[in-house]
PDB file of C-alpha atoms in Angstrom:
ATOM      1  CA  MET A   1      67.006   4.273 -32.130  1.00 50.00           C
ATOM      2  CA  LYS A   2      67.813   3.838 -28.435  1.00 45.00           C
ATOM      3  CA  ASN A   3      66.558   7.338 -27.756  1.00 49.00           C
ATOM      4  CA  LEU A   4      63.279   6.542 -29.567  1.00 45.00           C
ATOM      5  CA  LEU A   5      62.749   3.377 -27.530  1.00 46.00           C
ATOM      6  CA  LEU A   6      63.503   5.273 -24.330  1.00 45.00           C
ATOM      7  CA  LEU A   7      60.954   7.918 -25.283  1.00 45.00           C
ATOM      8  CA  LEU A   8      58.294   5.255 -25.976  1.00 44.00           C
ATOM      9  CA  VAL A   9      58.961   3.626 -22.598  1.00 45.00           C
ATOM     10  CA  VAL A  10      58.589   6.959 -20.811  1.00 46.00           C
ATOM     11  CA  LEU A  11      55.331   7.743 -22.644  1.00 47.00           C
ATOM     12  CA  ALA A  12      53.940   4.297 -21.850  1.00 50.00           C
ATOM     13  CA  SER A  13      54.797   4.759 -18.190  1.00 52.00           C
ATOM     14  CA  LEU A  14      53.073   8.124 -18.093  1.00 49.00           C
ATOM     15  CA  LEU A  15      49.983   6.662 -19.795  1.00 48.00           C
ATOM     16  CA  VAL A  16      49.754   3.813 -17.289  1.00 47.00           C
ATOM     17  CA  SER A  17      50.290   6.248 -14.427  1.00 51.00           C
ATOM     18  CA  CYS A  18      47.543   8.594 -15.655  1.00 49.00           C
ATOM     19  CA  THR A  19      45.142   5.713 -16.274  1.00 49.00           C
ATOM     20  CA  SER A  20      45.776   4.273 -12.806  1.00 50.00           C
ATOM     21  CA  GLU A  21      45.331   7.694 -11.277  1.00 51.00           C
ATOM     22  CA  SER A  22      42.051   8.155 -13.150  1.00 50.00           C
ATOM     23  CA  ILE A  23      40.797   4.778 -11.941  1.00 47.00           C
ATOM     24  CA  ASP A  24      41.831   5.595  -8.397  1.00 51.00           C
ATOM     25  CA  ASN A  25      40.133   8.986  -8.561  1.00 49.00           C
ATOM     26  CA  ALA A  26      36.979   7.421  -9.994  1.00 47.00           C
ATOM     27  CA  LYS A  27      36.990   4.814  -7.243  1.00 48.00           C
ATOM     28  CA  ILE A  28      37.443   7.483  -4.577  1.00 46.00           C
ATOM     29  CA  LEU A  29      34.576   9.460  -6.102  1.00 46.00           C
ATOM     30  CA  ASP A  30      32.289   6.398  -6.239  1.00 48.00           C
ATOM     31  CA  ASP A  31      33.189   5.426  -2.673  1.00 50.00           C
ATOM     32  CA  GLY A  32      32.484   8.975  -1.558  1.00 49.00           C
ATOM     33  CA  LEU A  33      29.074   8.979  -3.232  1.00 44.00           C
ATOM     34  CA  ILE A  34      28.194   5.622  -1.696  1.00 43.00           C
ATOM     35  CA  GLU A  35      29.335   6.804   1.719  1.00 49.00           C
ATOM     36  CA  ASN A  36      27.321  10.029   1.431  1.00 46.00           C
ATOM     37  CA  LYS A  37      24.268   8.083   0.286  1.00 40.00           C
ATOM     38  CA  SER A  38      24.615   5.704   3.216  1.00 43.00           C
ATOM     39  CA  LYS A  39      24.894   8.635   5.619  1.00 44.00           C
ATOM     40  CA  LYS A  40      21.786  10.246   4.159  1.00 41.00           C
ATOM     41  CA  THR A  41      19.866   6.963   4.420  1.00 38.00           C
ATOM     42  CA  ALA A  42      20.995   6.477   8.009  1.00 41.00           C
ATOM     43  CA  LYS A  43      20.025  10.066   8.835  1.00 41.00           C
ATOM     44  CA  LEU A  44      16.593   9.542   7.268  1.00 43.00           C
ATOM     45  CA  LEU A  45      16.022   6.433   9.349  1.00 44.00           C
ATOM     46  CA  GLN A  46      17.120   8.252  12.494  1.00 49.00           C
ATOM     47  CA  THR A  47      14.810  11.211  11.909  1.00 59.00           C
ATOM     48  CA  LEU A  48      11.779   9.195  10.795  1.00 79.00           C
ATOM     49  CA  SER A  49       9.013   9.575  13.338  1.00 90.00           C
ATOM     50  CA  PRO A  50       5.210   9.313  13.371  1.00 95.00           C
ATOM     51  CA  GLU A  51       4.690  12.994  14.230  1.00 96.00           C
ATOM     52  CA  ASN A  52       2.727  15.559  12.275  1.00 97.00           C
ATOM     53  CA  PRO A  53       2.860  18.961  14.035  1.00 97.00           C
ATOM     54  CA  ALA A  54       0.306  20.328  11.560  1.00 98.00           C
ATOM     55  CA  ASN A  55      -2.342  18.076  13.140  1.00 98.00           C
ATOM     56  CA  GLU A  56      -3.538  19.797  16.305  1.00 97.00           C
ATOM     57  CA  TYR A  57      -4.739  16.419  17.636  1.00 98.00           C
ATOM     58  CA  ASP A  58      -1.367  14.757  17.078  1.00 98.00           C
ATOM     59  CA  ILE A  59      -0.935  14.239  20.836  1.00 97.00           C
ATOM     60  CA  ALA A  60      -3.647  11.554  20.750  1.00 97.00           C
ATOM     61  CA  GLY A  61      -1.421   9.233  18.735  1.00 97.00           C
ATOM     62  CA  LYS A  62       1.595   9.904  20.937  1.00 97.00           C
ATOM     63  CA  ILE A  63      -0.328   9.073  24.102  1.00 97.00           C
ATOM     64  CA  HIS A  64      -1.694   5.940  22.417  1.00 96.00           C
ATOM     65  CA  ASN A  65       1.846   4.660  21.805  1.00 95.00           C
ATOM     66  CA  ASP A  66       3.085   5.669  25.257  1.00 96.00           C
ATOM     67  CA  ILE A  67       0.323   3.729  27.027  1.00 96.00           C
ATOM     68  CA  LEU A  68       0.594   0.785  24.643  1.00 94.00           C
ATOM     69  CA  ASP A  69       4.348   0.637  25.245  1.00 93.00           C
ATOM     70  CA  VAL A  70       3.905   0.461  29.011  1.00 95.00           C
ATOM     71  CA  TYR A  71       1.273  -2.265  28.685  1.00 94.00           C
ATOM     72  CA  LEU A  72       3.262  -4.458  26.306  1.00 92.00           C
ATOM     73  CA  SER A  73       6.440  -3.987  28.335  1.00 91.00           C
ATOM     74  CA  GLY A  74       4.622  -5.497  31.305  1.00 92.00           C
ATOM     75  CA  ASN A  75       4.051  -8.805  29.466  1.00 88.00           C
ATOM     76  CA  TYR A  76       0.564  -9.069  30.960  1.00 91.00           C
ATOM     77  CA  THR A  77      -1.462 -12.181  30.169  1.00 88.00           C
ATOM     78  CA  PHE A  78      -4.968 -10.783  30.600  1.00 92.00           C
ATOM     79  CA  ASN A  79      -7.367 -12.325  28.110  1.00 89.00           C
ATOM     80  CA  THR A  80     -10.702 -10.662  28.872  1.00 94.00           C
ATOM     81  CA  ILE A  81     -11.928  -7.244  27.818  1.00 95.00           C
ATOM     82  CA  ALA A  82     -12.670  -6.319  31.432  1.00 95.00           C
ATOM     83  CA  ARG A  83      -9.179  -7.152  32.730  1.00 96.00           C
ATOM     84  CA  ILE A  84      -7.395  -5.530  29.784  1.00 96.00           C
ATOM     85  CA  SER A  85      -9.524  -2.414  30.134  1.00 96.00           C
ATOM     86  CA  GLN A  86      -8.849  -2.240  33.860  1.00 96.00           C
ATOM     87  CA  LYS A  87      -5.093  -2.459  33.325  1.00 96.00           C
ATOM     88  CA  VAL A  88      -5.112   0.118  30.530  1.00 96.00           C
ATOM     89  CA  ASP A  89      -7.049   2.465  32.822  1.00 95.00           C
ATOM     90  CA  SER A  90      -4.482   2.029  35.603  1.00 95.00           C
ATOM     91  CA  ILE A  91      -1.685   2.898  33.178  1.00 96.00           C
ATOM     92  CA  SER A  92      -3.614   5.827  31.715  1.00 95.00           C
ATOM     93  CA  VAL A  93      -4.031   7.639  35.043  1.00 93.00           C
ATOM     94  CA  LEU A  94      -0.241   7.897  35.258  1.00 93.00           C
ATOM     95  CA  ASN A  95       0.071   9.597  31.863  1.00 95.00           C
ATOM     96  CA  ASN A  96       0.336  13.347  32.424  1.00 92.00           C
ATOM     97  CA  ASP A  97      -0.585  14.208  28.832  1.00 92.00           C
ATOM     98  CA  LEU A  98      -3.792  12.196  29.074  1.00 93.00           C
ATOM     99  CA  LEU A  99      -4.720  13.842  32.372  1.00 88.00           C
ATOM    100  CA  ASN A 100      -4.876  17.172  30.549  1.00 87.00           C
ATOM    101  CA  MET A 101      -7.616  15.839  28.263  1.00 91.00           C
ATOM    102  CA  ALA A 102     -11.316  15.344  28.837  1.00 87.00           C
ATOM    103  CA  THR A 103     -12.126  12.264  30.898  1.00 88.00           C
ATOM    104  CA  SER A 104     -12.480   9.047  28.921  1.00 88.00           C
ATOM    105  CA  LEU A 105     -15.953   7.553  28.829  1.00 90.00           C
ATOM    106  CA  PRO A 106     -16.435   4.164  30.564  1.00 89.00           C
ATOM    107  CA  CYS A 107     -15.462   1.230  28.366  1.00 88.00           C
ATOM    108  CA  ASN A 108     -18.469  -0.432  26.707  1.00 92.00           C
ATOM    109  CA  PHE A 109     -17.472  -4.110  26.828  1.00 94.00           C
ATOM    110  CA  GLN A 110     -20.333  -5.268  24.625  1.00 95.00           C
ATOM    111  CA  GLU A 111     -19.489  -2.768  21.901  1.00 95.00           C
ATOM    112  CA  ILE A 112     -15.839  -3.812  21.960  1.00 95.00           C
ATOM    113  CA  GLN A 113     -16.816  -7.472  21.650  1.00 95.00           C
ATOM    114  CA  GLU A 114     -19.064  -6.635  18.707  1.00 96.00           C
ATOM    115  CA  THR A 115     -16.174  -4.744  17.119  1.00 95.00           C
ATOM    116  CA  VAL A 116     -13.911  -7.767  17.565  1.00 94.00           C
ATOM    117  CA  ASP A 117     -16.563  -9.999  15.969  1.00 94.00           C
ATOM    118  CA  ASP A 118     -17.326  -7.746  12.982  1.00 95.00           C
ATOM    119  CA  PRO A 119     -15.094  -4.660  12.750  1.00 94.00           C
ATOM    120  CA  GLN A 120     -16.269  -3.509   9.323  1.00 94.00           C
ATOM    121  CA  ILE A 121     -19.927  -3.355  10.358  1.00 96.00           C
ATOM    122  CA  LYS A 122     -19.064  -1.482  13.545  1.00 96.00           C
ATOM    123  CA  LEU A 123     -16.889   0.948  11.563  1.00 96.00           C
ATOM    124  CA  GLU A 124     -19.742   1.747   9.200  1.00 96.00           C
ATOM    125  CA  GLN A 125     -22.111   2.207  12.132  1.00 96.00           C
ATOM    126  CA  ALA A 126     -19.711   4.443  14.031  1.00 96.00           C
ATOM    127  CA  ILE A 127     -19.248   6.747  11.047  1.00 97.00           C
ATOM    128  CA  ALA A 128     -22.915   6.760  10.061  1.00 97.00           C
ATOM    129  CA  ASN A 129     -24.134   7.510  13.607  1.00 95.00           C
ATOM    130  CA  SER A 130     -21.552  10.234  14.262  1.00 96.00           C
ATOM    131  CA  SER A 131     -22.292  13.953  14.340  1.00 94.00           C
ATOM    132  CA  MET A 132     -20.115  14.589  11.290  1.00 98.00           C
ATOM    133  CA  THR A 133     -21.416  16.135   8.089  1.00 98.00           C
ATOM    134  CA  ASN A 134     -22.027  13.790   5.166  1.00 98.00           C
ATOM    135  CA  ALA A 135     -18.932  15.026   3.340  1.00 98.00           C
ATOM    136  CA  ALA A 136     -16.769  14.314   6.391  1.00 98.00           C
ATOM    137  CA  LYS A 137     -18.295  10.868   6.833  1.00 98.00           C
ATOM    138  CA  ILE A 138     -17.389   9.987   3.251  1.00 98.00           C
ATOM    139  CA  SER A 139     -13.872  11.354   3.725  1.00 98.00           C
ATOM    140  CA  LEU A 140     -13.236   9.322   6.885  1.00 98.00           C
ATOM    141  CA  SER A 141     -14.728   6.185   5.341  1.00 97.00           C
ATOM    142  CA  ASN A 142     -12.468   6.527   2.287  1.00 98.00           C
ATOM    143  CA  PHE A 143      -9.461   7.095   4.525  1.00 98.00           C
ATOM    144  CA  MET A 144     -10.138   3.930   6.512  1.00 97.00           C
ATOM    145  CA  ASP A 145     -10.464   1.959   3.261  1.00 96.00           C
ATOM    146  CA  SER A 146      -7.203   3.439   1.982  1.00 96.00           C
ATOM    147  CA  ILE A 147      -5.318   2.294   5.083  1.00 95.00           C
ATOM    148  CA  LEU A 148      -5.990  -1.313   4.058  1.00 92.00           C
ATOM    149  CA  LEU A 149      -4.103  -0.611   0.819  1.00 92.00           C
ATOM    150  CA  TRP A 150      -1.315   1.439   2.409  1.00 92.00           C
ATOM    151  CA  GLU A 151      -0.476  -0.787   5.363  1.00 86.00           C
ATOM    152  CA  THR A 152       1.700  -3.134   3.287  1.00 88.00           C
ATOM    153  CA  ASP A 153       3.976  -0.228   2.241  1.00 93.00           C
ATOM    154  CA  GLU A 154       7.076   1.009   4.043  1.00 93.00           C
ATOM    155  CA  TYR A 155       6.204   3.288   6.934  1.00 94.00           C
ATOM    156  CA  ALA A 156       7.798   6.357   5.307  1.00 95.00           C
ATOM    157  CA  ILE A 157       5.317   6.020   2.435  1.00 95.00           C
ATOM    158  CA  ILE A 158       2.384   5.420   4.791  1.00 96.00           C
ATOM    159  CA  HIS A 159       3.376   8.429   6.882  1.00 97.00           C
ATOM    160  CA  GLN A 160       3.456  10.719   3.872  1.00 97.00           C
ATOM    161  CA  SER A 161       0.109   9.399   2.620  1.00 97.00           C
ATOM    162  CA  ILE A 162      -1.567  10.043   5.976  1.00 98.00           C
ATOM    163  CA  ILE A 163      -0.020  13.505   6.315  1.00 98.00           C
ATOM    164  CA  SER A 164      -1.270  14.401   2.823  1.00 98.00           C
ATOM    165  CA  PHE A 165      -4.747  13.237   3.814  1.00 98.00           C
ATOM    166  CA  GLU A 166      -4.611  15.262   7.024  1.00 98.00           C
ATOM    167  CA  ALA A 167      -3.524  18.355   5.101  1.00 98.00           C
ATOM    168  CA  SER A 168      -6.568  18.015   2.861  1.00 98.00           C
ATOM    169  CA  VAL A 169      -8.828  17.749   5.920  1.00 98.00           C
ATOM    170  CA  ILE A 170      -7.239  20.740   7.655  1.00 98.00           C
ATOM    171  CA  SER A 171      -7.635  22.943   4.577  1.00 98.00           C
ATOM    172  CA  ASN A 172     -11.191  21.820   3.780  1.00 98.00           C
ATOM    173  CA  ALA A 173     -13.434  24.831   4.415  1.00 97.00           C
ATOM    174  CA  GLN A 174     -16.572  22.689   4.179  1.00 96.00           C
ATOM    175  CA  PHE A 175     -15.658  20.576   7.217  1.00 98.00           C
ATOM    176  CA  SER A 176     -16.835  21.772  10.613  1.00 97.00           C
ATOM    177  CA  ASN A 177     -14.509  21.910  13.605  1.00 97.00           C
ATOM    178  CA  GLU A 178     -16.210  18.780  14.897  1.00 97.00           C
ATOM    179  CA  ASP A 179     -15.605  17.006  11.576  1.00 98.00           C
ATOM    180  CA  LYS A 180     -11.913  17.845  11.765  1.00 98.00           C
ATOM    181  CA  ARG A 181     -11.620  16.857  15.421  1.00 98.00           C
ATOM    182  CA  ILE A 182     -13.012  13.378  14.833  1.00 98.00           C
ATOM    183  CA  ILE A 183     -11.104  12.721  11.614  1.00 98.00           C
ATOM    184  CA  LEU A 184      -7.749  14.124  12.767  1.00 98.00           C
ATOM    185  CA  THR A 185      -7.917  12.340  16.129  1.00 98.00           C
ATOM    186  CA  THR A 186      -8.543   9.065  14.316  1.00 98.00           C
ATOM    187  CA  SER A 187      -5.807   9.623  11.726  1.00 98.00           C
ATOM    188  CA  SER A 188      -3.295  10.533  14.435  1.00 98.00           C
ATOM    189  CA  ILE A 189      -3.907   7.271  16.313  1.00 97.00           C
ATOM    190  CA  VAL A 190      -3.740   5.278  13.069  1.00 97.00           C
ATOM    191  CA  ARG A 191      -0.466   6.978  12.084  1.00 97.00           C
ATOM    192  CA  TYR A 192       1.206   6.319  15.430  1.00 96.00           C
ATOM    193  CA  SER A 193      -0.138   2.782  15.763  1.00 94.00           C
ATOM    194  CA  LEU A 194       1.234   1.795  12.355  1.00 94.00           C
ATOM    195  CA  TYR A 195       4.574   3.322  13.325  1.00 94.00           C
ATOM    196  CA  TYR A 196       4.650   1.200  16.482  1.00 90.00           C
ATOM    197  CA  ALA A 197       4.055  -1.977  14.494  1.00 87.00           C
ATOM    198  CA  LYS A 198       6.354  -1.279  11.547  1.00 86.00           C
ATOM    199  CA  GLU A 199       9.281   0.782  12.822  1.00 78.00           C
ATOM    200  CA  ARG A 200       9.605  -0.811  16.236  1.00 69.00           C
ATOM    201  CA  LYS A 201       8.948  -4.217  14.670  1.00 61.00           C
ATOM    202  CA  ASP A 202       7.311  -5.218  17.927  1.00 57.00           C
ATOM    203  CA  LYS A 203       6.107  -8.800  17.616  1.00 58.00           C
ATOM    204  CA  ASP A 204       3.615  -8.174  20.405  1.00 63.00           C
ATOM    205  CA  TRP A 205       1.699  -5.583  18.437  1.00 75.00           C
ATOM    206  CA  GLU A 206       0.101  -5.720  15.020  1.00 75.00           C
ATOM    207  CA  THR A 207      -2.439  -3.135  13.945  1.00 79.00           C
ATOM    208  CA  SER A 208      -5.864  -4.358  12.945  1.00 83.00           C
ATOM    209  CA  VAL A 209      -9.090  -2.994  11.568  1.00 89.00           C
ATOM    210  CA  GLY A 210     -10.586  -3.402  15.036  1.00 90.00           C
ATOM    211  CA  ASN A 211      -7.878  -1.251  16.563  1.00 92.00           C
ATOM    212  CA  ARG A 212      -8.681   1.528  14.097  1.00 94.00           C
ATOM    213  CA  VAL A 213     -12.431   1.128  14.510  1.00 96.00           C
ATOM    214  CA  GLY A 214     -11.985   1.612  18.239  1.00 96.00           C
ATOM    215  CA  ALA A 215     -10.253   4.910  17.471  1.00 97.00           C
ATOM    216  CA  VAL A 216     -13.192   6.090  15.359  1.00 97.00           C
ATOM    217  CA  GLN A 217     -15.768   5.016  17.941  1.00 96.00           C
ATOM    218  CA  GLY A 218     -13.930   6.797  20.713  1.00 96.00           C
ATOM    219  CA  ALA A 219     -13.086   9.911  18.692  1.00 97.00           C
ATOM    220  CA  VAL A 220     -16.789  10.619  18.303  1.00 95.00           C
ATOM    221  CA  ALA A 221     -16.781  11.365  22.052  1.00 94.00           C
ATOM    222  CA  ASN A 222     -13.287  12.765  22.723  1.00 95.00           C
ATOM    223  CA  SER A 223      -9.582  12.043  22.259  1.00 96.00           C
ATOM    224  CA  SER A 224      -9.048  10.177  25.529  1.00 96.00           C
ATOM    225  CA  THR A 225     -11.915   7.797  24.753  1.00 96.00           C
ATOM    226  CA  ALA A 226     -10.469   7.251  21.269  1.00 97.00           C
ATOM    227  CA  ILE A 227      -7.105   6.307  22.772  1.00 97.00           C
ATOM    228  CA  ASN A 228      -8.648   3.964  25.326  1.00 96.00           C
ATOM    229  CA  LYS A 229     -10.983   2.138  22.946  1.00 96.00           C
ATOM    230  CA  SER A 230      -8.336   1.785  20.270  1.00 96.00           C
ATOM    231  CA  ILE A 231      -5.827   0.200  22.661  1.00 96.00           C
ATOM    232  CA  VAL A 232      -8.277  -2.121  24.412  1.00 96.00           C
ATOM    233  CA  THR A 233      -9.843  -3.327  21.147  1.00 95.00           C
ATOM    234  CA  GLY A 234      -6.434  -3.845  19.568  1.00 94.00           C
ATOM    235  CA  LEU A 235      -5.129  -5.791  22.570  1.00 94.00           C
ATOM    236  CA  ILE A 236      -8.074  -8.162  22.797  1.00 93.00           C
ATOM    237  CA  ILE A 237      -7.808  -8.888  19.057  1.00 90.00           C
ATOM    238  CA  GLN A 238      -4.058  -9.420  19.442  1.00 85.00           C
ATOM    239  CA  ASN A 239      -4.682 -11.927  22.239  1.00 80.00           C
ATOM    240  CA  LEU A 240      -7.165 -13.848  20.130  1.00 77.00           C
ATOM    241  CA  GLN A 241      -4.656 -14.057  17.254  1.00 66.00           C
ATOM    242  CA  THR A 242      -1.875 -15.437  19.477  1.00 62.00           C
ATOM    243  CA  GLU A 243      -3.941 -18.042  21.334  1.00 56.00           C
TER     244      GLU A 243
END
């Protein structure tokens, strides 16, 4: 009888030991999975950037953010289109990447003011009066409308949506080189500008329709003009919103 009780005690001890070990192993496994998931998430956040090497006009967006960063870091209090434009120009001449581009056209203050007052009308006019084919005009117009729906999403989702759009433009055999230049310059600036607002969480910069319209208006001429008009229009709208 004593031997039987001793045997039962030993078996019970082994059962408890195995169960505890199983729980411990399961906990270690769960902790390991959580840790790996956290590392992957952290790595994703570290590698997230606004770039799209497939877009040959990607540099336009990068320069846009570089110039914007210098301007906002200066905490300037200019509140007129003329003064903002003058300061942006003085920053631009120090940007080596921009110097390699075609010269930006002089800033049209009246057009910028009209864009601030009614961005949607000016967007429609800019697209309609451009040299793009009708198919490209429709594509760019749809893209600009889509941004209004995408901009509330996380940037990773926005980035992928814009890259998918750019891929469709790049592969479209019906679009002329001029069509692609205008559309891809605009989309690059939009992609980088949204990154600046969302990922940097910079309270001094919020993208607006006017900012994007400026990019379209300028892109019709060249990339440097697109960068300039987008920044100046965005800054004057930002100033009006914070007054």
